[in-house]
PDB file of C-alpha atoms in Angstrom:
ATOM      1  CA  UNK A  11      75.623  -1.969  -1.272  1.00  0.00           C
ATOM      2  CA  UNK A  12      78.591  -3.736   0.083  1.00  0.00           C
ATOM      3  CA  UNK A  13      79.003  -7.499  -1.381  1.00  0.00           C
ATOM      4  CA  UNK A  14      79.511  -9.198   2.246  1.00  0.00           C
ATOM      5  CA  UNK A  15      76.690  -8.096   4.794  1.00  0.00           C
ATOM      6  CA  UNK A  16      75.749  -8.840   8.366  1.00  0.00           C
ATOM      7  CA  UNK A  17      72.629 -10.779   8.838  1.00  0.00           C
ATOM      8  CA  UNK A  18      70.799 -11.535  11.323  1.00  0.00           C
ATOM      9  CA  UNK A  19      72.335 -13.818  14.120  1.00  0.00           C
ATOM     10  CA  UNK A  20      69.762 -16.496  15.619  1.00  0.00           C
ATOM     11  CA  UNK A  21      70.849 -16.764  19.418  1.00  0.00           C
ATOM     12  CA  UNK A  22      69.956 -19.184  22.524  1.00  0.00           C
ATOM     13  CA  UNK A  23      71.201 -17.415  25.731  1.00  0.00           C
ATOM     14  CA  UNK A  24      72.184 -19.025  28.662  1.00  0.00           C
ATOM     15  CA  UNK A  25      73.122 -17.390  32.353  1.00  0.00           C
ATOM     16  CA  UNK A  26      77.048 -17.354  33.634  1.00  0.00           C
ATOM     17  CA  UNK A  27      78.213 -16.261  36.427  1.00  0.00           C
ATOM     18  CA  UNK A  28      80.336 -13.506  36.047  1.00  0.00           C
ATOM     19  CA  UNK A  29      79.770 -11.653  38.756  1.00  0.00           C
ATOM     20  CA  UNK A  30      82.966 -10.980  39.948  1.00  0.00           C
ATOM     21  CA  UNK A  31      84.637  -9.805  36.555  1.00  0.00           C
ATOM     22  CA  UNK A  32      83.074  -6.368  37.265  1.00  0.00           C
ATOM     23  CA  UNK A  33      80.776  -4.537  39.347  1.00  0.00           C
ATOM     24  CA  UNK A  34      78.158  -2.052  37.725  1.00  0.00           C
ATOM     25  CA  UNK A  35      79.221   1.607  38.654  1.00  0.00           C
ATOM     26  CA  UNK A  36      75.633   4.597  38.731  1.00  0.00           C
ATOM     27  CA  UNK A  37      78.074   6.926  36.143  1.00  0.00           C
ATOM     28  CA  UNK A  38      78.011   9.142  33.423  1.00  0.00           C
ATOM     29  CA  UNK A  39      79.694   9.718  30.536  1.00  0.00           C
ATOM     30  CA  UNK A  40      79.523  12.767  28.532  1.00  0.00           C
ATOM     31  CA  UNK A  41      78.451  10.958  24.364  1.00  0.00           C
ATOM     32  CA  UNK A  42      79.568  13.177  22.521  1.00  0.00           C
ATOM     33  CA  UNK A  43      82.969  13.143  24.099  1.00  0.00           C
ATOM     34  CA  UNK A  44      83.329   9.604  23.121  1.00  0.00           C
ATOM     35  CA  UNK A  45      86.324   8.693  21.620  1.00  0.00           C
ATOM     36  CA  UNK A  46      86.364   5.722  19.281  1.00  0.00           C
ATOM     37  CA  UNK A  47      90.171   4.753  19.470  1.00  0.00           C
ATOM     38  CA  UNK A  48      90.390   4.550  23.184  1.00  0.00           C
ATOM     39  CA  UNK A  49      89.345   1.257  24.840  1.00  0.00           C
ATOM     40  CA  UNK A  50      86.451   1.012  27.086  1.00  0.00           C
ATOM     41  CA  UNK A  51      85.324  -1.145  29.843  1.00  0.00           C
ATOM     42  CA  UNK A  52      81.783  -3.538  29.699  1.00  0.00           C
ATOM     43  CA  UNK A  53      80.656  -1.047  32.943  1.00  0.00           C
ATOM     44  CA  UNK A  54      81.332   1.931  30.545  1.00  0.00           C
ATOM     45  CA  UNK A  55      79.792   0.372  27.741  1.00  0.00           C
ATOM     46  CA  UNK A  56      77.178  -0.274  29.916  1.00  0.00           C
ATOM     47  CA  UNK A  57      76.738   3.208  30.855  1.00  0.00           C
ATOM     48  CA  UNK A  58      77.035   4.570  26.904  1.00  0.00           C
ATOM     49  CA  UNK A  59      74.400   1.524  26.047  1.00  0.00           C
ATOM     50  CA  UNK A  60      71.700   3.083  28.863  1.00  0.00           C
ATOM     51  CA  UNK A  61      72.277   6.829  27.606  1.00  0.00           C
ATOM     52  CA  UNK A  62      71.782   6.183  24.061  1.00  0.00           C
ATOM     53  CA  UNK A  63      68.085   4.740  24.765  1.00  0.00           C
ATOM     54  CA  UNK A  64      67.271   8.273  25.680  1.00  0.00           C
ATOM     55  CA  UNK A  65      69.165   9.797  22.843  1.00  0.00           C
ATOM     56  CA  UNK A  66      70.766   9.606  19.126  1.00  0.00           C
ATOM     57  CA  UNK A  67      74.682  10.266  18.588  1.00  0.00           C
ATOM     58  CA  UNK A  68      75.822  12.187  15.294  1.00  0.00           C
ATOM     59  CA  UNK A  69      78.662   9.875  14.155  1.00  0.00           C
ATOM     60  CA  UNK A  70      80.628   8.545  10.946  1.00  0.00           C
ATOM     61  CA  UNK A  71      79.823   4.606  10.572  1.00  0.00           C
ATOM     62  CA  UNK A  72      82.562   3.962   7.915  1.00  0.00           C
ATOM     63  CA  UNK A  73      85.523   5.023   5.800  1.00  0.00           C
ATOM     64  CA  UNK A  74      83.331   6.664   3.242  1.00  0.00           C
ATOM     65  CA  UNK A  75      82.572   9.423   6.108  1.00  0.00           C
ATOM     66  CA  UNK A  76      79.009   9.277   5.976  1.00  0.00           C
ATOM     67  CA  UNK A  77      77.381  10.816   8.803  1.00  0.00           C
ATOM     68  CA  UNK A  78      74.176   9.293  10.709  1.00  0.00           C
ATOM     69  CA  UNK A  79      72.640   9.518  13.902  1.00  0.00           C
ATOM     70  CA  UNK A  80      72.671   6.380  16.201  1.00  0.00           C
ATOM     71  CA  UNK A  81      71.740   4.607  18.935  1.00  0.00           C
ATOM     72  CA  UNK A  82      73.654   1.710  19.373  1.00  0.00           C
ATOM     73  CA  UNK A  83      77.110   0.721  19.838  1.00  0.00           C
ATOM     74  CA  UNK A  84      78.481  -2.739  20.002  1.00  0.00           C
ATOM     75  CA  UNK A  85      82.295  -3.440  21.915  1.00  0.00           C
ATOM     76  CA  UNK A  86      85.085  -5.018  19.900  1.00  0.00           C
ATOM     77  CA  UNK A  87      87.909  -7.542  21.697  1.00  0.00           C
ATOM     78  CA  UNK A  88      89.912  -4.829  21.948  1.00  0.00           C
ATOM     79  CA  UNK A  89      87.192  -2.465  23.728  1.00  0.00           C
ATOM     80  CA  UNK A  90      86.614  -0.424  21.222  1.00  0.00           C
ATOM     81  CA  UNK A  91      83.501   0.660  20.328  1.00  0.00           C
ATOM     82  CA  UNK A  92      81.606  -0.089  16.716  1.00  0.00           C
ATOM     83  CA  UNK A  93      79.045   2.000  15.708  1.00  0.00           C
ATOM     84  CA  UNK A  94      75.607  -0.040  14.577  1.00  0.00           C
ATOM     85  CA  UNK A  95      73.996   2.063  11.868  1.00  0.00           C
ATOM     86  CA  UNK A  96      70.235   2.544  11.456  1.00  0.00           C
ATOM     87  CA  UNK A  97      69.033  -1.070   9.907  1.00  0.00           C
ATOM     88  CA  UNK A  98      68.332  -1.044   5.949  1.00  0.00           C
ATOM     89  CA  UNK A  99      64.053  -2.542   5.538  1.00  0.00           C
ATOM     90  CA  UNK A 100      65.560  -5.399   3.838  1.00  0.00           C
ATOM     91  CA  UNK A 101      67.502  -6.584   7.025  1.00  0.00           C
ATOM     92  CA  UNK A 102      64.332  -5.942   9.286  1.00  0.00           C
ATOM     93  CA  UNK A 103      62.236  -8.312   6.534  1.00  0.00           C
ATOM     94  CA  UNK A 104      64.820 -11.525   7.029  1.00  0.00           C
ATOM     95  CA  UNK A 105      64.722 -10.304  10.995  1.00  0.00           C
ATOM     96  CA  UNK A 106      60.405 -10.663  10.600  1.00  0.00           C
ATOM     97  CA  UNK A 107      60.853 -14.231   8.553  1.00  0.00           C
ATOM     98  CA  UNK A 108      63.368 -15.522  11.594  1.00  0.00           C
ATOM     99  CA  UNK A 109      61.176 -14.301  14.172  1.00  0.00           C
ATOM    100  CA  UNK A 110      58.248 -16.154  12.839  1.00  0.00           C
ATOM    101  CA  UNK A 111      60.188 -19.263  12.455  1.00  0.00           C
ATOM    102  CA  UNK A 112      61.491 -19.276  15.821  1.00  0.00           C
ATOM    103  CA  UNK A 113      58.151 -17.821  17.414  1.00  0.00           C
ATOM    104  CA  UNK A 114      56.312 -20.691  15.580  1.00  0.00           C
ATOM    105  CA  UNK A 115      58.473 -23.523  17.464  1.00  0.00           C
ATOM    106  CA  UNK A 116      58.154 -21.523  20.529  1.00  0.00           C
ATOM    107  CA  UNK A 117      54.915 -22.424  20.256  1.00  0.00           C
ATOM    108  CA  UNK A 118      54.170 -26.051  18.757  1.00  0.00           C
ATOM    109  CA  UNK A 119      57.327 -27.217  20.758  1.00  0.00           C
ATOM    110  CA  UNK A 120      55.966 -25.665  24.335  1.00  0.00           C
ATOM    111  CA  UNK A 121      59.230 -24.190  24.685  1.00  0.00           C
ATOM    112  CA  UNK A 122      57.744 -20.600  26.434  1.00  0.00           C
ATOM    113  CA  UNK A 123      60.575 -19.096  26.226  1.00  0.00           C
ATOM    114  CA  UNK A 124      60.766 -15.606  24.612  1.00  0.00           C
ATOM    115  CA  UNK A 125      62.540 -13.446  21.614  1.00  0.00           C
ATOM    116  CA  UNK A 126      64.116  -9.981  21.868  1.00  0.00           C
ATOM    117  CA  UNK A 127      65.828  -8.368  18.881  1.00  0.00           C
ATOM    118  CA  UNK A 128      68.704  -5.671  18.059  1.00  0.00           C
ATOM    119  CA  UNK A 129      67.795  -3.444  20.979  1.00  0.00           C
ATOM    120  CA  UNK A 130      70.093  -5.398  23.415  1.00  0.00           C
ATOM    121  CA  UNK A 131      73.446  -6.769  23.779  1.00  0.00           C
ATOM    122  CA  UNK A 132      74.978  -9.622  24.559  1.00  0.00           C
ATOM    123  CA  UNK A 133      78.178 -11.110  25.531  1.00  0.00           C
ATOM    124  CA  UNK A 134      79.004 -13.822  22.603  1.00  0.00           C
ATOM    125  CA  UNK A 135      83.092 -13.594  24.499  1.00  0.00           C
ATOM    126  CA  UNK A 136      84.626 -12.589  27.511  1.00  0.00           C
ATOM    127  CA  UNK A 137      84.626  -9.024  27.065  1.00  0.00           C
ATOM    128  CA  UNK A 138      83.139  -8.222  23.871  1.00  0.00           C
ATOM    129  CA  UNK A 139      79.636  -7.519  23.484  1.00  0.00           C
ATOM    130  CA  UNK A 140      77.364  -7.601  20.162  1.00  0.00           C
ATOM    131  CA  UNK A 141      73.969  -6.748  19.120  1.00  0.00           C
ATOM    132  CA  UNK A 142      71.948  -9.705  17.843  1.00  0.00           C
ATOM    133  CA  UNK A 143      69.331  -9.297  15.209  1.00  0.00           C
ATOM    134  CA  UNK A 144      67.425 -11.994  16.822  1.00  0.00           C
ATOM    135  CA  UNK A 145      68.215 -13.734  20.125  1.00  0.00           C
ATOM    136  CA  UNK A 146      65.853 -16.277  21.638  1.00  0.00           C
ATOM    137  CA  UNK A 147      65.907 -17.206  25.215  1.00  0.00           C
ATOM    138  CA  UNK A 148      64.933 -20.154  27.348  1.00  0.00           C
ATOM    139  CA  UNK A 149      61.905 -19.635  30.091  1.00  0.00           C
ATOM    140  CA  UNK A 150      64.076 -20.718  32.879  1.00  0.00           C
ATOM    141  CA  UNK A 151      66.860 -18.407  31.872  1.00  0.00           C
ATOM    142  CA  UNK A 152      64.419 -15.289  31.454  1.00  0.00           C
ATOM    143  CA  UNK A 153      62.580 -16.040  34.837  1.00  0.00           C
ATOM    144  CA  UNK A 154      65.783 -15.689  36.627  1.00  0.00           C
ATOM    145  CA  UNK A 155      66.993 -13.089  35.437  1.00  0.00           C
ATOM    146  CA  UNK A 156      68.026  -9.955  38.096  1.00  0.00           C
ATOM    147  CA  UNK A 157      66.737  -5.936  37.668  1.00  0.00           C
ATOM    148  CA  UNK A 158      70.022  -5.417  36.196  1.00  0.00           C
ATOM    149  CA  UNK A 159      70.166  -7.904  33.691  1.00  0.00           C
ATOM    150  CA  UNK A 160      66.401  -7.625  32.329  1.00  0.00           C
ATOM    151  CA  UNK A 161      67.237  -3.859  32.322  1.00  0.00           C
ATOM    152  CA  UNK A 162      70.498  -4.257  30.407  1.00  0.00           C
ATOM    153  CA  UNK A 163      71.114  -7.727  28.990  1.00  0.00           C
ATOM    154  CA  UNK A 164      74.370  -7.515  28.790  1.00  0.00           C
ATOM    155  CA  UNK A 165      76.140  -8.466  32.334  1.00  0.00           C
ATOM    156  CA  UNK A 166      75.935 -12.479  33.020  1.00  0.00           C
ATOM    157  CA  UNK A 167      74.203 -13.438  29.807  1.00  0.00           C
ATOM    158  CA  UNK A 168      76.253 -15.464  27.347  1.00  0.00           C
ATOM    159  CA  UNK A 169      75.662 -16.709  23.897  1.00  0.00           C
ATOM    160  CA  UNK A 170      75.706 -21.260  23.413  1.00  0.00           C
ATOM    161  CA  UNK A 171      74.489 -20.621  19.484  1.00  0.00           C
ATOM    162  CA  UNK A 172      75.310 -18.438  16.926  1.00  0.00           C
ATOM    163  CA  UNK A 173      74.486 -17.793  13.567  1.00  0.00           C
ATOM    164  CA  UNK A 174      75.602 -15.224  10.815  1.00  0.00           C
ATOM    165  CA  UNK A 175      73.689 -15.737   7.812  1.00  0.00           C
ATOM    166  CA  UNK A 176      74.620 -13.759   4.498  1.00  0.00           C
ATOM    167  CA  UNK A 177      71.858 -14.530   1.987  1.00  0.00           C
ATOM    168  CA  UNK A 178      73.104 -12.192  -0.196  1.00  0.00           C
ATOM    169  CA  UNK A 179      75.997 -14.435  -1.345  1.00  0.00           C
ATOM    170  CA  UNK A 180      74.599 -17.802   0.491  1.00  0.00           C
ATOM    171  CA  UNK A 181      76.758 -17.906   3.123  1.00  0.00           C
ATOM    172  CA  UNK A 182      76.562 -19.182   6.528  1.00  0.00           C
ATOM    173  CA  UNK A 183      78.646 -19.308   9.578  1.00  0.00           C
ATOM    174  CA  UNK A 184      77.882 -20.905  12.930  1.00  0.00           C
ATOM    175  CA  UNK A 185      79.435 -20.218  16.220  1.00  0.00           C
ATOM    176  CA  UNK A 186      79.204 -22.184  19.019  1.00  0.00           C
ATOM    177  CA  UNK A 187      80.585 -21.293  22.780  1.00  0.00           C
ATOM    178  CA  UNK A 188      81.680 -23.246  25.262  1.00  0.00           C
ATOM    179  CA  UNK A 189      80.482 -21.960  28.733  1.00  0.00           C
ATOM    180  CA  UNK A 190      82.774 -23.507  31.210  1.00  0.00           C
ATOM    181  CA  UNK A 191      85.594 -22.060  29.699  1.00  0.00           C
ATOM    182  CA  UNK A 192      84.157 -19.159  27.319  1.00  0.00           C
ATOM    183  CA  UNK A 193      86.317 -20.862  23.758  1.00  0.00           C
ATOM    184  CA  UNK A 194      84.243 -19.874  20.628  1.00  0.00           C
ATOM    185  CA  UNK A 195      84.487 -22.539  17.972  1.00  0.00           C
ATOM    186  CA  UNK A 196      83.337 -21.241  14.418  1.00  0.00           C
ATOM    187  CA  UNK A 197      82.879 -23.150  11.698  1.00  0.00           C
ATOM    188  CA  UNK A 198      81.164 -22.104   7.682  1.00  0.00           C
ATOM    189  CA  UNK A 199      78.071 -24.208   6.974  1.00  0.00           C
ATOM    190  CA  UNK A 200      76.699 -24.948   3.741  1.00  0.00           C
ATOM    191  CA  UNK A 201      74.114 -22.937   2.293  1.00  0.00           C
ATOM    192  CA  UNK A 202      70.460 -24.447   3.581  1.00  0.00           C
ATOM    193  CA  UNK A 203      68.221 -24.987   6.758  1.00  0.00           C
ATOM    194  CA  UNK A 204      69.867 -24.669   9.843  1.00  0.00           C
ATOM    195  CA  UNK A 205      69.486 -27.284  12.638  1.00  0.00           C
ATOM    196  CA  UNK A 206      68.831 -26.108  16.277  1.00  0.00           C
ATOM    197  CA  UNK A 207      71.279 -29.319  17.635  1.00  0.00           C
ATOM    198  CA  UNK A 208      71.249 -29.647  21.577  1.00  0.00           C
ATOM    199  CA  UNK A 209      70.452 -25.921  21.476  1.00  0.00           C
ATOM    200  CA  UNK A 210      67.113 -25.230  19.972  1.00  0.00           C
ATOM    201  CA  UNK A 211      65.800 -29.458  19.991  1.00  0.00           C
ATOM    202  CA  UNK A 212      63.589 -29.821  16.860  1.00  0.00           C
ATOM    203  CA  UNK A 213      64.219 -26.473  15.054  1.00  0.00           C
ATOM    204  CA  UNK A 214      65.650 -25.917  11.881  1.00  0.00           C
ATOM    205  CA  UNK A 215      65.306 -22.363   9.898  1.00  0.00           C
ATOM    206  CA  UNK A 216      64.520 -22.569   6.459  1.00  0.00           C
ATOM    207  CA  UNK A 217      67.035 -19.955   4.719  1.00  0.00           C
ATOM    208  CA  UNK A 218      65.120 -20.195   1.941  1.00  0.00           C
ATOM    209  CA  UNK A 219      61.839 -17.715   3.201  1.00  0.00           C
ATOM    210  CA  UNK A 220      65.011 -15.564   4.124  1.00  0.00           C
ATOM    211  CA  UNK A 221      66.225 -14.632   1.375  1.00  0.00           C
ATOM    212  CA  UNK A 222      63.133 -15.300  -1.056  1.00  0.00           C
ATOM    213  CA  UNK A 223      62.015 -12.039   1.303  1.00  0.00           C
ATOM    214  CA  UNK A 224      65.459  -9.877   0.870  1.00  0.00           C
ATOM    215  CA  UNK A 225      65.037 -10.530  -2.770  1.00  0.00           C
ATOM    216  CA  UNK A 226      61.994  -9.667  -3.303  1.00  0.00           C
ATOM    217  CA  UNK A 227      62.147  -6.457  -1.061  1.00  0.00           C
ATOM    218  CA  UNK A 228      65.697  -5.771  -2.757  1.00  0.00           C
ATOM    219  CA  UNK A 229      64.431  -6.177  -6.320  1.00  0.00           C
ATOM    220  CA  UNK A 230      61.781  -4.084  -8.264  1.00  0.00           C
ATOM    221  CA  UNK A 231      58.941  -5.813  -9.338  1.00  0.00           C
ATOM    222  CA  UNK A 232      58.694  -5.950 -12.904  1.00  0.00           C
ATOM    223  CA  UNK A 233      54.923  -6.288 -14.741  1.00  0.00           C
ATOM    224  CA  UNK A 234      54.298 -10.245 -16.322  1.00  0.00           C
ATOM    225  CA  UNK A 235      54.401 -10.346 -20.129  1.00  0.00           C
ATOM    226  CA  UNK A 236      51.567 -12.851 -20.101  1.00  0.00           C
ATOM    227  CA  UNK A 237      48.683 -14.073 -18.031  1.00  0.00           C
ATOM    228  CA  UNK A 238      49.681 -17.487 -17.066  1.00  0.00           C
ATOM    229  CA  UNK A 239      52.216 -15.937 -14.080  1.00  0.00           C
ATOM    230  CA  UNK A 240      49.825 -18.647 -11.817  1.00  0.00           C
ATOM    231  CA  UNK A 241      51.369 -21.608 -12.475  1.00  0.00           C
ATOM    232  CA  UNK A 242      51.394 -23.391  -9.037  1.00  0.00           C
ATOM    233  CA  UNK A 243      48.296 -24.847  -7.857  1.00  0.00           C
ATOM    234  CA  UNK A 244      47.697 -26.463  -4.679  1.00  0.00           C
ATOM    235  CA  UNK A 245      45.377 -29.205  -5.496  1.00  0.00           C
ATOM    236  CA  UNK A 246      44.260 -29.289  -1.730  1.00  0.00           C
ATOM    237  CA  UNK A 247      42.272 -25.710  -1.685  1.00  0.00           C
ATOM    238  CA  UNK A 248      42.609 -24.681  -5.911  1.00  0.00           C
ATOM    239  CA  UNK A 249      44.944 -21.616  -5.063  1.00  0.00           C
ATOM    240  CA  UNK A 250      47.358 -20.722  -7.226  1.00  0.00           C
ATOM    241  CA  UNK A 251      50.802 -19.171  -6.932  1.00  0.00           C
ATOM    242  CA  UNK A 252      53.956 -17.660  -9.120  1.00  0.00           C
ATOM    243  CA  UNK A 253      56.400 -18.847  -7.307  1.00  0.00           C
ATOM    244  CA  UNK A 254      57.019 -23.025  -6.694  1.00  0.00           C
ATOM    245  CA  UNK A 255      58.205 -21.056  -3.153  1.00  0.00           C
ATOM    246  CA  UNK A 256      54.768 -19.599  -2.310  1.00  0.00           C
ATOM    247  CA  UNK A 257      53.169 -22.742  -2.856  1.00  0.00           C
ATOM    248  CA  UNK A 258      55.141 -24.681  -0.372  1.00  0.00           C
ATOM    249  CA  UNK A 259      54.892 -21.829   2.348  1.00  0.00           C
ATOM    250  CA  UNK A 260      50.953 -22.092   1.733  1.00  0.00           C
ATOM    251  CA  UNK A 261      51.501 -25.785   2.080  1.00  0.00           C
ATOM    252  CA  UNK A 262      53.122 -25.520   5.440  1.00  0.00           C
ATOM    253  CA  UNK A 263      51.228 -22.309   6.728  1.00  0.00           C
ATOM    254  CA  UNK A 264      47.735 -23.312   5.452  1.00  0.00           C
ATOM    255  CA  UNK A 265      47.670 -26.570   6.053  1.00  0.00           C
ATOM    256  CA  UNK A 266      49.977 -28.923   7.981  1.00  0.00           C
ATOM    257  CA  UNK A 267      49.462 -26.370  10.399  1.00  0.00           C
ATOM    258  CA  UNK A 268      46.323 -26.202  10.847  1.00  0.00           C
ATOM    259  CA  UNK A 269      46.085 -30.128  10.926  1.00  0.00           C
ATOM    260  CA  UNK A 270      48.545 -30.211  13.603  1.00  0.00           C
ATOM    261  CA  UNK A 271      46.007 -27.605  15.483  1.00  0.00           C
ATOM    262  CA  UNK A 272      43.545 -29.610  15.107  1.00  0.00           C
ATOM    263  CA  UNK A 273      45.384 -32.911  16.222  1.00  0.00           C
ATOM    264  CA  UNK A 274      46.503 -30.669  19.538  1.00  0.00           C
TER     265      UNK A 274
END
């Protein structure tokens, strides 16, 4: 396992108008004639992107020239494309924790607005498009979507937020893009919850159910030398739980929840 890893980035999408930086073309290109040191266009990327929901591509991923079969692709600056390897269980666990986070607020905050994950791209700059783990966008933004763009999600839709969250060596970087004139501003946060801003009003992701479920997926379980592994009770219900960490989830879950339900 490599030490730095690519987790999942937590998006709000917004529509720009960039209709006149290209104009989608009904092609074909043939996949496995692809060559990854030649530069290709969004429209060709496009075109690769639509083919590959049909079918998987033999390819190397890395130096180590390991072969897998893929189906996604994401475009460097330089037009190049990166191959996205199947995604390890661990990364679709912290992907499942985000997505219940987000869904959650979705909810309690009335936002309505609605979650896709890895199987679409998006334009975080001018010209380079990426695959998001988990990208959440506003109702007004989905509703007007056109054909194309619900069919493709790639052409007009830009990225305001952007996280990259390593939990692996708690690590956190947030990118931030200026729509009027596409700059990306990047900066590395501290390790801890992460505030939605302007962006996602009222949010923040607790890290901390991230990575408590990447290590506990990552690491074998191991059986307790005693029989006192319940040390945490909740003195609202009597439960008990191992982990100080399970205990506060069951706090939040279990019942501020369902007080706030019952408030609503």
């Amino acid at each position: 396992m490599s030490k730095s890893i690519r987790f999942p980035l937590v998006s709000k999408t917004v529509s720009v108008d960039r209709s006149k930086e290209i104009t989608r073309k009904k092609d074909y290109l043939d996949l496995d004639q692809l060559d990854r040191n030649c530069a290709y266009t969004l429209e060709e990327f496009e075109i690769i992107s639509d083919q590959l929901k049909h079918r998987s591509l033999k390819t190397k991923v890395d130096k180590s020239g390991e072969i897998v079969y893929i189906n996604h692709f994401e475009l460097d600056k330089s037009g190049k494309l990166v191959p996205i390897p199947p995604t390890p269980i661990f990364k679709e666990v912290a992907v499942v924790k985000i997505c219940t986070q987000i869904n959650s607020w979705n909810v309690r905050a009335g936002q309505n607005g609605v979650m896709t994950s890895s199987q679409e791209g998006f334009l975080i700059e001018t010209g380079k498009a990426r695959t998001l783990d988990v990208a959440f966008m506003p109702k007004e933004t989905y509703r007007n979507l056109t054909v194309e763009q619900d069919s493709y999600f790639v052409l007009n839709i830009s990225v305001e937020l952007d996280w990259l969250i390593d939990p692996i060596n708690d690590e956190i970087w947030v990118y931030k893009q200026n729509l009027t004139n596409g700059n990306v501003f990047c900066r590395h946060s501290d390790w801890g919850d992460l505030d939605g801003g302007d962006t996602l009003p009222g949010f923040k992701l607790k890290v901390w159910k991230v990575k408590v479920a990447i290590l506990q997926e990552l690491s074998e379980s191991e059986p307790s030398e005693s029989g006192d592994e319940n040390t945490h009770p909740c003195h609202l219900c009597l439960q008990t739980f191992s982990e100080l960490c399970y205990l506060i989830e069951h706090l939040e879950d279990d019942h501020v929840r369902k007080k706030w339900i019952s408030r609503g």
